[in-house]
GROMACS .gro file of N, CA and C in nm:
model
  462
    1MET      N    1   0.084  -0.118   0.000
    1MET     CA    2   0.000   0.000   0.000
    1MET      C    3   0.088   0.124   0.000
    2VAL      N    4   0.055   0.219  -0.084
    2VAL     CA    5   0.122   0.348  -0.091
    2VAL      C    6   0.012   0.453  -0.093
    3ASP      N    7   0.020   0.550  -0.003
    3ASP     CA    8  -0.079   0.658   0.002
    3ASP      C    9  -0.221   0.602   0.005
    4ASN      N   10  -0.242   0.498   0.084
    4ASN     CA   11  -0.371   0.430   0.097
    4ASN      C   12  -0.423   0.373  -0.034
    5LEU      N   13  -0.333   0.332  -0.119
    5LEU     CA   14  -0.369   0.271  -0.247
    5LEU      C   15  -0.316   0.129  -0.250
    6LEU      N   16  -0.380   0.046  -0.328
    6LEU     CA   17  -0.333  -0.089  -0.350
    6LEU      C   18  -0.269  -0.093  -0.488
    7LEU      N   19  -0.141  -0.128  -0.493
    7LEU     CA   20  -0.068  -0.139  -0.619
    7LEU      C   21  -0.047  -0.286  -0.647
    8VAL      N   22  -0.094  -0.333  -0.762
    8VAL     CA   23  -0.078  -0.472  -0.800
    8VAL      C   24   0.020  -0.476  -0.915
    9HIS      N   25   0.136  -0.536  -0.889
    9HIS     CA   26   0.243  -0.539  -0.988
    9HIS      C   27   0.247  -0.675  -1.055
   10SER      N   28   0.237  -0.676  -1.186
   10SER     CA   29   0.243  -0.800  -1.262
   10SER      C   30   0.385  -0.819  -1.315
   11LEU      N   31   0.454  -0.920  -1.265
   11LEU     CA   32   0.590  -0.948  -1.313
   11LEU      C   33   0.590  -0.994  -1.458
   12ASP      N   34   0.484  -1.064  -1.499
   12ASP     CA   35   0.479  -1.115  -1.636
   12ASP      C   36   0.464  -1.003  -1.739
   13SER      N   37   0.372  -0.911  -1.714
   13SER     CA   38   0.347  -0.805  -1.813
   13SER      C   39   0.421  -0.674  -1.781
   14HIS      N   40   0.491  -0.670  -1.667
   14HIS     CA   41   0.572  -0.553  -1.628
   14HIS      C   42   0.490  -0.425  -1.615
   15VAL      N   43   0.372  -0.437  -1.557
   15VAL     CA   44   0.287  -0.320  -1.536
   15VAL      C   45   0.233  -0.321  -1.393
   16VAL      N   46   0.182  -0.207  -1.354
   16VAL     CA   47   0.122  -0.190  -1.221
   16VAL      C   48  -0.023  -0.149  -1.241
   17LEU      N   49  -0.111  -0.214  -1.167
   17LEU     CA   50  -0.251  -0.171  -1.161
   17LEU      C   51  -0.269  -0.098  -1.029
   18LEU      N   52  -0.339   0.013  -1.033
   18LEU     CA   53  -0.353   0.101  -0.918
   18LEU      C   54  -0.501   0.104  -0.876
   19PHE      N   55  -0.527   0.063  -0.752
   19PHE     CA   56  -0.664   0.061  -0.700
   19PHE      C   57  -0.674   0.158  -0.583
   20ASP      N   58  -0.772   0.245  -0.586
   20ASP     CA   59  -0.803   0.330  -0.471
   20ASP      C   60  -0.924   0.267  -0.405
   21ILE      N   61  -0.900   0.199  -0.295
   21ILE     CA   62  -1.003   0.118  -0.232
   21ILE      C   63  -1.121   0.202  -0.183
   22LYS      N   64  -1.098   0.328  -0.147
   22LYS     CA   65  -1.207   0.414  -0.102
   22LYS      C   66  -1.302   0.451  -0.215
   23ILE      N   67  -1.251   0.457  -0.337
   23ILE     CA   68  -1.334   0.497  -0.451
   23ILE      C   69  -1.404   0.376  -0.512
   24ASN      N   70  -1.323   0.276  -0.553
   24ASN     CA   71  -1.378   0.160  -0.619
   24ASN      C   72  -1.276   0.047  -0.612
   25ALA      N   73  -1.305  -0.053  -0.534
   25ALA     CA   74  -1.212  -0.165  -0.517
   25ALA      C   75  -1.218  -0.265  -0.631
   26GLN      N   76  -1.319  -0.256  -0.717
   26GLN     CA   77  -1.334  -0.353  -0.825
   26GLN      C   78  -1.254  -0.318  -0.950
   27TYR      N   79  -1.233  -0.189  -0.974
   27TYR     CA   80  -1.169  -0.145  -1.097
   27TYR      C   81  -1.049  -0.056  -1.066
   28PRO      N   82  -0.943  -0.069  -1.145
   28PRO     CA   83  -0.826   0.017  -1.123
   28PRO      C   84  -0.858   0.162  -1.161
   29VAL      N   85  -0.783   0.253  -1.101
   29VAL     CA   86  -0.801   0.396  -1.127
   29VAL      C   87  -0.757   0.431  -1.269
   30THR      N   88  -0.655   0.361  -1.319
   30THR     CA   89  -0.598   0.393  -1.449
   30THR      C   90  -0.581   0.266  -1.532
   31ALA      N   91  -0.540   0.289  -1.654
   31ALA     CA   92  -0.497   0.177  -1.737
   31ALA      C   93  -0.367   0.123  -1.675
   32PRO      N   94  -0.328   0.000  -1.707
   32PRO     CA   95  -0.202  -0.052  -1.652
   32PRO      C   96  -0.085   0.039  -1.688
   33LEU      N   97   0.000   0.067  -1.589
   33LEU     CA   98   0.113   0.157  -1.608
   33LEU      C   99   0.244   0.083  -1.591
   34PRO      N  100   0.346   0.119  -1.670
   34PRO     CA  101   0.478   0.057  -1.648
   34PRO      C  102   0.539   0.108  -1.518
   35LEU      N  103   0.617   0.024  -1.456
   35LEU     CA  104   0.687   0.061  -1.334
   35LEU      C  105   0.810   0.142  -1.372
   36GLY      N  106   0.827   0.257  -1.310
   36GLY     CA  107   0.944   0.340  -1.335
   36GLY      C  108   1.032   0.343  -1.212
   37VAL      N  109   1.162   0.344  -1.233
   37VAL     CA  110   1.257   0.349  -1.123
   37VAL      C  111   1.353   0.464  -1.149
   38LEU      N  112   1.371   0.548  -1.049
   38LEU     CA  113   1.465   0.661  -1.060
   38LEU      C  114   1.569   0.651  -0.952
   39PRO      N  115   1.694   0.663  -0.973
   39PRO     CA  116   1.759   0.647  -1.105
   39PRO      C  117   1.770   0.499  -1.139
   40ALA      N  118   1.741   0.466  -1.259
   40ALA     CA  119   1.735   0.326  -1.303
   40ALA      C  120   1.870   0.256  -1.297
   41ALA      N  121   1.979   0.329  -1.310
   41ALA     CA  122   2.112   0.268  -1.314
   41ALA      C  123   2.147   0.196  -1.184
   42THR      N  124   2.098   0.244  -1.071
   42THR     CA  125   2.134   0.184  -0.942
   42THR      C  126   2.060   0.053  -0.917
   43TRP      N  127   1.955   0.026  -0.990
   43TRP     CA  128   1.873  -0.093  -0.964
   43TRP      C  129   1.913  -0.215  -1.046
   44GLY      N  130   1.993  -0.198  -1.146
   44GLY     CA  131   2.026  -0.314  -1.230
   44GLY      C  132   1.902  -0.355  -1.309
   45SER      N  133   1.853  -0.476  -1.285
   45SER     CA  134   1.734  -0.525  -1.353
   45SER      C  135   1.608  -0.467  -1.288
   46LEU      N  136   1.514  -0.426  -1.373
   46LEU     CA  137   1.390  -0.369  -1.321
   46LEU      C  138   1.298  -0.475  -1.262
   47TYR      N  139   1.306  -0.596  -1.308
   47TYR     CA  140   1.216  -0.699  -1.261
   47TYR      C  141   1.297  -0.818  -1.213
   48THR      N  142   1.308  -0.830  -1.084
   48THR     CA  143   1.385  -0.938  -1.025
   48THR      C  144   1.304  -1.004  -0.913
   49PRO      N  145   1.315  -1.135  -0.901
   49PRO     CA  146   1.241  -1.205  -0.795
   49PRO      C  147   1.300  -1.181  -0.656
   50HIS      N  148   1.413  -1.112  -0.649
   50HIS     CA  149   1.479  -1.089  -0.520
   50HIS      C  150   1.420  -0.971  -0.444
   51TRP      N  151   1.338  -0.892  -0.509
   51TRP     CA  152   1.280  -0.775  -0.442
   51TRP      C  153   1.193  -0.820  -0.325
   52SER      N  154   1.193  -0.740  -0.221
   52SER     CA  155   1.098  -0.760  -0.113
   52SER      C  156   1.042  -0.624  -0.076
   53LEU      N  157   0.921  -0.624  -0.027
   53LEU     CA  158   0.855  -0.500   0.012
   53LEU      C  159   0.864  -0.484   0.162
   54ALA      N  160   0.888  -0.362   0.205
   54ALA     CA  161   0.893  -0.329   0.347
   54ALA      C  162   0.800  -0.211   0.371
   55ALA      N  163   0.715  -0.222   0.472
   55ALA     CA  164   0.619  -0.116   0.502
   55ALA      C  165   0.696   0.010   0.540
   56PRO      N  166   0.647   0.126   0.512
   56PRO     CA  167   0.519   0.160   0.449
   56PRO      C  168   0.528   0.188   0.300
   57GLY      N  169   0.623   0.142   0.228
   57GLY     CA  170   0.628   0.167   0.084
   57GLY      C  171   0.770   0.164   0.031
   58TYR      N  172   0.849   0.070   0.081
   58TYR     CA  173   0.987   0.058   0.037
   58TYR      C  174   1.008  -0.074  -0.037
   59VAL      N  175   1.098  -0.072  -0.133
   59VAL     CA  176   1.137  -0.191  -0.206
   59VAL      C  177   1.285  -0.215  -0.175
   60VAL      N  178   1.318  -0.338  -0.139
   60VAL     CA  179   1.455  -0.374  -0.106
   60VAL      C  180   1.503  -0.477  -0.207
   61ASP      N  181   1.620  -0.452  -0.264
   61ASP     CA  182   1.684  -0.549  -0.351
   61ASP      C  183   1.817  -0.588  -0.286
   62PRO      N  184   1.818  -0.697  -0.209
   62PRO     CA  185   1.940  -0.735  -0.136
   62PRO      C  186   2.054  -0.778  -0.228
   63GLN      N  187   2.022  -0.825  -0.348
   63GLN     CA  188   2.126  -0.868  -0.442
   63GLN      C  189   2.211  -0.750  -0.488
   64VAL      N  190   2.146  -0.636  -0.514
   64VAL     CA  191   2.216  -0.517  -0.561
   64VAL      C  192   2.256  -0.428  -0.443
   65GLY      N  193   2.186  -0.445  -0.330
   65GLY     CA  194   2.216  -0.365  -0.212
   65GLY      C  195   2.154  -0.227  -0.215
   66VAL      N  196   2.031  -0.216  -0.268
   66VAL     CA  197   1.962  -0.087  -0.274
   66VAL      C  198   1.825  -0.096  -0.210
   67VAL      N  199   1.781   0.018  -0.160
   67VAL     CA  200   1.647   0.034  -0.105
   67VAL      C  201   1.585   0.153  -0.176
   68GLY      N  202   1.463   0.137  -0.222
   68GLY     CA  203   1.393   0.245  -0.289
   68GLY      C  204   1.258   0.268  -0.225
   69GLN      N  205   1.206   0.388  -0.243
   69GLN     CA  206   1.074   0.420  -0.189
   69GLN      C  207   0.974   0.428  -0.303
   70LEU      N  208   0.859   0.366  -0.284
   70LEU     CA  209   0.753   0.372  -0.383
   70LEU      C  210   0.689   0.511  -0.378
   71THR      N  211   0.678   0.574  -0.492
   71THR     CA  212   0.612   0.704  -0.502
   71THR      C  213   0.516   0.699  -0.620
   72LEU      N  214   0.425   0.793  -0.622
   72LEU     CA  215   0.327   0.801  -0.730
   72LEU      C  216   0.360   0.917  -0.822
   73ASP      N  217   0.350   0.894  -0.951
   73ASP     CA  218   0.362   1.001  -1.050
   73ASP      C  219   0.219   1.039  -1.088
   74LEU      N  220   0.166   1.139  -1.017
   74LEU     CA  221   0.026   1.177  -1.037
   74LEU      C  222  -0.002   1.226  -1.178
   75HIS      N  223   0.098   1.287  -1.241
   75HIS     CA  224   0.077   1.334  -1.378
   75HIS      C  225   0.064   1.217  -1.476
   76ALA      N  226   0.146   1.115  -1.459
   76ALA     CA  227   0.136   0.996  -1.544
   76ALA      C  228   0.003   0.925  -1.520
   77ILE      N  229  -0.036   0.918  -1.394
   77ILE     CA  230  -0.163   0.855  -1.360
   77ILE      C  231  -0.279   0.931  -1.423
   78SER      N  232  -0.276   1.063  -1.414
   78SER     CA  233  -0.387   1.142  -1.469
   78SER      C  234  -0.391   1.135  -1.621
   79ARG      N  235  -0.276   1.119  -1.686
   79ARG     CA  236  -0.275   1.107  -1.832
   79ARG      C  237  -0.328   0.971  -1.878
   80SER      N  238  -0.321   0.869  -1.794
   80SER     CA  239  -0.364   0.736  -1.836
   80SER      C  240  -0.506   0.702  -1.793
   81SER      N  241  -0.569   0.790  -1.718
   81SER     CA  242  -0.704   0.762  -1.670
   81SER      C  243  -0.807   0.804  -1.773
   82ILE      N  244  -0.909   0.722  -1.788
   82ILE     CA  245  -1.015   0.751  -1.885
   82ILE      C  246  -1.133   0.821  -1.816
   83ASP      N  247  -1.171   0.773  -1.700
   83ASP     CA  248  -1.287   0.826  -1.627
   83ASP      C  249  -1.245   0.949  -1.547
   84LYS      N  250  -1.284   1.067  -1.595
   84LYS     CA  251  -1.238   1.192  -1.533
   84LYS      C  252  -1.298   1.213  -1.394
   85SER      N  253  -1.420   1.169  -1.370
   85SER     CA  254  -1.479   1.183  -1.237
   85SER      C  255  -1.405   1.097  -1.136
   86CYS      N  256  -1.377   0.974  -1.175
   86CYS     CA  257  -1.300   0.885  -1.087
   86CYS      C  258  -1.161   0.942  -1.064
   87LEU      N  259  -1.101   0.997  -1.168
   87LEU     CA  260  -0.969   1.057  -1.156
   87LEU      C  261  -0.972   1.174  -1.059
   88MET      N  262  -1.075   1.258  -1.065
   88MET     CA  263  -1.085   1.370  -0.971
   88MET      C  264  -1.100   1.321  -0.828
   89HIS      N  265  -1.184   1.220  -0.807
   89HIS     CA  266  -1.195   1.160  -0.673
   89HIS      C  267  -1.057   1.117  -0.624
   90PHE      N  268  -0.987   1.048  -0.711
   90PHE     CA  269  -0.854   0.996  -0.678
   90PHE      C  270  -0.758   1.110  -0.643
   91LEU      N  271  -0.749   1.211  -0.728
   91LEU     CA  272  -0.654   1.321  -0.705
   91LEU      C  273  -0.691   1.404  -0.582
   92LEU      N  274  -0.819   1.424  -0.559
   92LEU     CA  275  -0.861   1.502  -0.442
   92LEU      C  276  -0.832   1.430  -0.311
   93ALA      N  277  -0.818   1.299  -0.316
   93ALA     CA  278  -0.788   1.223  -0.195
   93ALA      C  279  -0.638   1.218  -0.165
   94ARG      N  280  -0.555   1.263  -0.257
   94ARG     CA  281  -0.411   1.259  -0.237
   94ARG      C  282  -0.365   1.375  -0.150
   95THR      N  283  -0.261   1.352  -0.074
   95THR     CA  284  -0.210   1.455   0.018
   95THR      C  285  -0.077   1.514  -0.027
   96SER      N  286  -0.021   1.464  -0.136
   96SER     CA  287   0.109   1.515  -0.180
   96SER      C  288   0.096   1.653  -0.241
   97SER      N  289   0.208   1.721  -0.250
   97SER     CA  290   0.209   1.857  -0.304
   97SER      C  291   0.181   1.857  -0.454
   98ASP      N  292   0.204   1.745  -0.522
   98ASP     CA  293   0.178   1.737  -0.666
   98ASP      C  294   0.029   1.728  -0.699
   99ALA      N  295  -0.053   1.696  -0.602
   99ALA     CA  296  -0.195   1.671  -0.628
   99ALA      C  297  -0.266   1.794  -0.683
  100GLN      N  298  -0.243   1.911  -0.623
  100GLN     CA  299  -0.312   2.032  -0.669
  100GLN      C  300  -0.273   2.066  -0.813
  101GLU      N  301  -0.146   2.052  -0.844
  101GLU     CA  302  -0.100   2.079  -0.980
  101GLU      C  303  -0.162   1.980  -1.079
  102ALA      N  304  -0.169   1.854  -1.039
  102ALA     CA  305  -0.229   1.752  -1.126
  102ALA      C  306  -0.378   1.779  -1.147
  103ILE      N  307  -0.447   1.825  -1.044
  103ILE     CA  308  -0.590   1.858  -1.056
  103ILE      C  309  -0.608   1.971  -1.157
  104LEU      N  310  -0.527   2.074  -1.145
  104LEU     CA  311  -0.535   2.186  -1.240
  104LEU      C  312  -0.504   2.140  -1.382
  105ASP      N  313  -0.406   2.051  -1.398
  105ASP     CA  314  -0.374   1.998  -1.532
  105ASP      C  315  -0.491   1.921  -1.590
  106VAL      N  316  -0.559   1.843  -1.508
  106VAL     CA  317  -0.675   1.766  -1.555
  106VAL      C  318  -0.786   1.860  -1.598
  107LEU      N  319  -0.810   1.965  -1.520
  107LEU     CA  320  -0.914   2.062  -1.557
  107LEU      C  321  -0.877   2.135  -1.686
  108ARG      N  322  -0.750   2.174  -1.700
  108ARG     CA  323  -0.705   2.239  -1.824
  108ARG      C  324  -0.723   2.147  -1.945
  109ARG      N  325  -0.686   2.021  -1.928
  109ARG     CA  326  -0.701   1.925  -2.037
  109ARG      C  327  -0.848   1.903  -2.073
  110ALA      N  328  -0.934   1.900  -1.973
  110ALA     CA  329  -1.078   1.882  -1.998
  110ALA      C  330  -1.132   1.999  -2.080
  111ILE      N  331  -1.084   2.120  -2.051
  111ILE     CA  332  -1.126   2.237  -2.129
  111ILE      C  333  -1.071   2.228  -2.271
  112ALA      N  334  -0.942   2.198  -2.283
  112ALA     CA  335  -0.877   2.190  -2.414
  112ALA      C  336  -0.940   2.082  -2.501
  113GLU      N  337  -0.979   1.970  -2.439
  113GLU     CA  338  -1.038   1.859  -2.514
  113GLU      C  339  -1.189   1.875  -2.531
  114GLN      N  340  -1.241   1.987  -2.485
  114GLN     CA  341  -1.385   2.018  -2.492
  114GLN      C  342  -1.469   1.903  -2.436
  115GLU      N  343  -1.434   1.867  -2.313
  115GLU     CA  344  -1.507   1.763  -2.241
  115GLU      C  345  -1.655   1.802  -2.233
  116SER      N  346  -1.743   1.705  -2.227
  116SER     CA  347  -1.885   1.735  -2.221
  116SER      C  348  -1.916   1.818  -2.096
  117LEU      N  349  -2.017   1.900  -2.106
  117LEU     CA  350  -2.054   1.989  -1.997
  117LEU      C  351  -2.092   1.911  -1.871
  118SER      N  352  -2.159   1.797  -1.888
  118SER     CA  353  -2.199   1.718  -1.771
  118SER      C  354  -2.077   1.662  -1.697
  119VAL      N  355  -1.978   1.615  -1.770
  119VAL     CA  356  -1.857   1.561  -1.707
  119VAL      C  357  -1.778   1.675  -1.641
  120PHE      N  358  -1.763   1.786  -1.711
  120PHE     CA  359  -1.689   1.899  -1.655
  120PHE      C  360  -1.760   1.954  -1.530
  121SER      N  361  -1.891   1.959  -1.535
  121SER     CA  362  -1.969   2.004  -1.420
  121SER      C  363  -1.948   1.912  -1.301
  122ARG      N  364  -1.947   1.782  -1.326
  122ARG     CA  365  -1.924   1.684  -1.219
  122ARG      C  366  -1.785   1.702  -1.159
  123MET      N  367  -1.686   1.728  -1.244
  123MET     CA  368  -1.549   1.751  -1.195
  123MET      C  369  -1.543   1.873  -1.105
  124LEU      N  370  -1.608   1.981  -1.146
  124LEU     CA  371  -1.609   2.103  -1.065
  124LEU      C  372  -1.688   2.083  -0.936
  125ASP      N  373  -1.795   2.005  -0.942
  125ASP     CA  374  -1.871   1.974  -0.819
  125ASP      C  375  -1.783   1.901  -0.719
  126LEU      N  376  -1.703   1.807  -0.766
  126LEU     CA  377  -1.613   1.733  -0.678
  126LEU      C  378  -1.509   1.825  -0.615
  127VAL      N  379  -1.452   1.915  -0.694
  127VAL     CA  380  -1.353   2.010  -0.641
  127VAL      C  381  -1.420   2.101  -0.538
  128SER      N  382  -1.537   2.152  -0.572
  128SER     CA  383  -1.609   2.241  -0.481
  128SER      C  384  -1.644   2.172  -0.350
  129ALA      N  385  -1.690   2.048  -0.357
  129ALA     CA  386  -1.725   1.973  -0.236
  129ALA      C  387  -1.601   1.948  -0.152
  130SER      N  388  -1.489   1.920  -0.217
  130SER     CA  389  -1.365   1.896  -0.144
  130SER      C  390  -1.318   2.022  -0.072
  131VAL      N  391  -1.327   2.136  -0.138
  131VAL     CA  392  -1.288   2.264  -0.076
  131VAL      C  393  -1.381   2.295   0.041
  132ALA      N  394  -1.511   2.275   0.023
  132ALA     CA  395  -1.607   2.300   0.130
  132ALA      C  396  -1.579   2.211   0.251
  133HIS      N  397  -1.549   2.085   0.224
  133HIS     CA  398  -1.519   1.991   0.332
  133HIS      C  399  -1.392   2.033   0.407
  134ALA      N  400  -1.291   2.076   0.332
  134ALA     CA  401  -1.165   2.121   0.395
  134ALA      C  402  -1.190   2.246   0.480
  135ASN      N  403  -1.274   2.337   0.432
  135ASN     CA  404  -1.307   2.457   0.509
  135ASN      C  405  -1.382   2.422   0.638
  136LEU      N  406  -1.473   2.327   0.631
  136LEU     CA  407  -1.546   2.284   0.751
  136LEU      C  408  -1.451   2.222   0.854
  137ARG      N  409  -1.358   2.140   0.806
  137ARG     CA  410  -1.260   2.081   0.898
  137ARG      C  411  -1.173   2.188   0.961
  138ARG      N  412  -1.133   2.286   0.881
  138ARG     CA  413  -1.049   2.394   0.932
  138ARG      C  414  -1.124   2.474   1.038
  139ARG      N  415  -1.251   2.504   1.014
  139ARG     CA  416  -1.332   2.578   1.112
  139ARG      C  417  -1.354   2.497   1.239
  140ALA      N  418  -1.371   2.367   1.223
  140ALA     CA  419  -1.395   2.281   1.340
  140ALA      C  420  -1.272   2.280   1.431
  141HIS      N  421  -1.154   2.290   1.373
  141HIS     CA  422  -1.032   2.289   1.453
  141HIS      C  423  -0.992   2.429   1.500
  142ALA      N  424  -1.039   2.533   1.435
  142ALA     CA  425  -1.000   2.670   1.470
  142ALA      C  426  -1.048   2.711   1.609
  143PRO      N  427  -1.177   2.689   1.647
  143PRO     CA  428  -1.220   2.730   1.782
  143PRO      C  429  -1.144   2.657   1.892
  144ALA      N  430  -1.112   2.532   1.871
  144ALA     CA  431  -1.040   2.456   1.974
  144ALA      C  432  -0.901   2.516   1.996
  145SER      N  433  -0.832   2.553   1.888
  145SER     CA  434  -0.699   2.610   1.905
  145SER      C  435  -0.706   2.752   1.958
  146ALA      N  436  -0.809   2.827   1.920
  146ALA     CA  437  -0.824   2.964   1.970
  146ALA      C  438  -0.855   2.964   2.119
  147SER      N  439  -0.943   2.873   2.164
  147SER     CA  440  -0.979   2.869   2.307
  147SER      C  441  -0.864   2.816   2.390
  148SER      N  442  -0.785   2.723   2.336
  148SER     CA  443  -0.673   2.670   2.413
  148SER      C  444  -0.562   2.774   2.427
  149SER      N  445  -0.545   2.861   2.323
  149SER     CA  446  -0.443   2.964   2.334
  149SER      C  447  -0.485   3.074   2.429
  150SER      N  448  -0.617   3.104   2.436
  150SER     CA  449  -0.661   3.208   2.529
  150SER      C  450  -0.656   3.160   2.673
  151SER      N  451  -0.682   3.029   2.694
  151SER     CA  452  -0.677   2.976   2.830
  151SER      C  453  -0.532   2.959   2.879
  152SER      N  454  -0.441   2.935   2.784
  152SER     CA  455  -0.301   2.920   2.825
  152SER      C  456  -0.235   3.054   2.855
  153SER      N  457  -0.292   3.164   2.805
  153SER     CA  458  -0.233   3.296   2.830
  153SER      C  459  -0.273   3.352   2.964
  154SER      N  460  -0.375   3.295   3.031
  154SER     CA  461  -0.417   3.349   3.159
  154SER      C  462  -0.346   3.290   3.277
   0.00000   0.00000   0.00000
């Protein structure tokens, strides 16, 4: 699991299927994606049976003596996704700094590709709901911190 996602790696076809269990556990978020390793030179072979996974998202290759961290390329994921509503759900649930940029890229692409009004409206509804939810959470935590700071000053 990486960023609360299930990554299924197929050694035979050399691709990764990405499932966001909160959105839809039956279907992957994107089309199958190739596994990328940076920098590739330190890993030797990209597909070796010697790899082992270590929580919370590390890959260990004891034969080569390297440890790598699994990360998500949100831009590659967004380019390979067909369902824009599902993609927006997926991107809005991410906490990395790349998520906001990827969301804006998806919206720009939807405009450039003249996405249907119903799909674009649904995408904007999801963004709006996410912002509203974040504002509610922020307000819920604001009075607690304000009252604790005023009580600590007395």
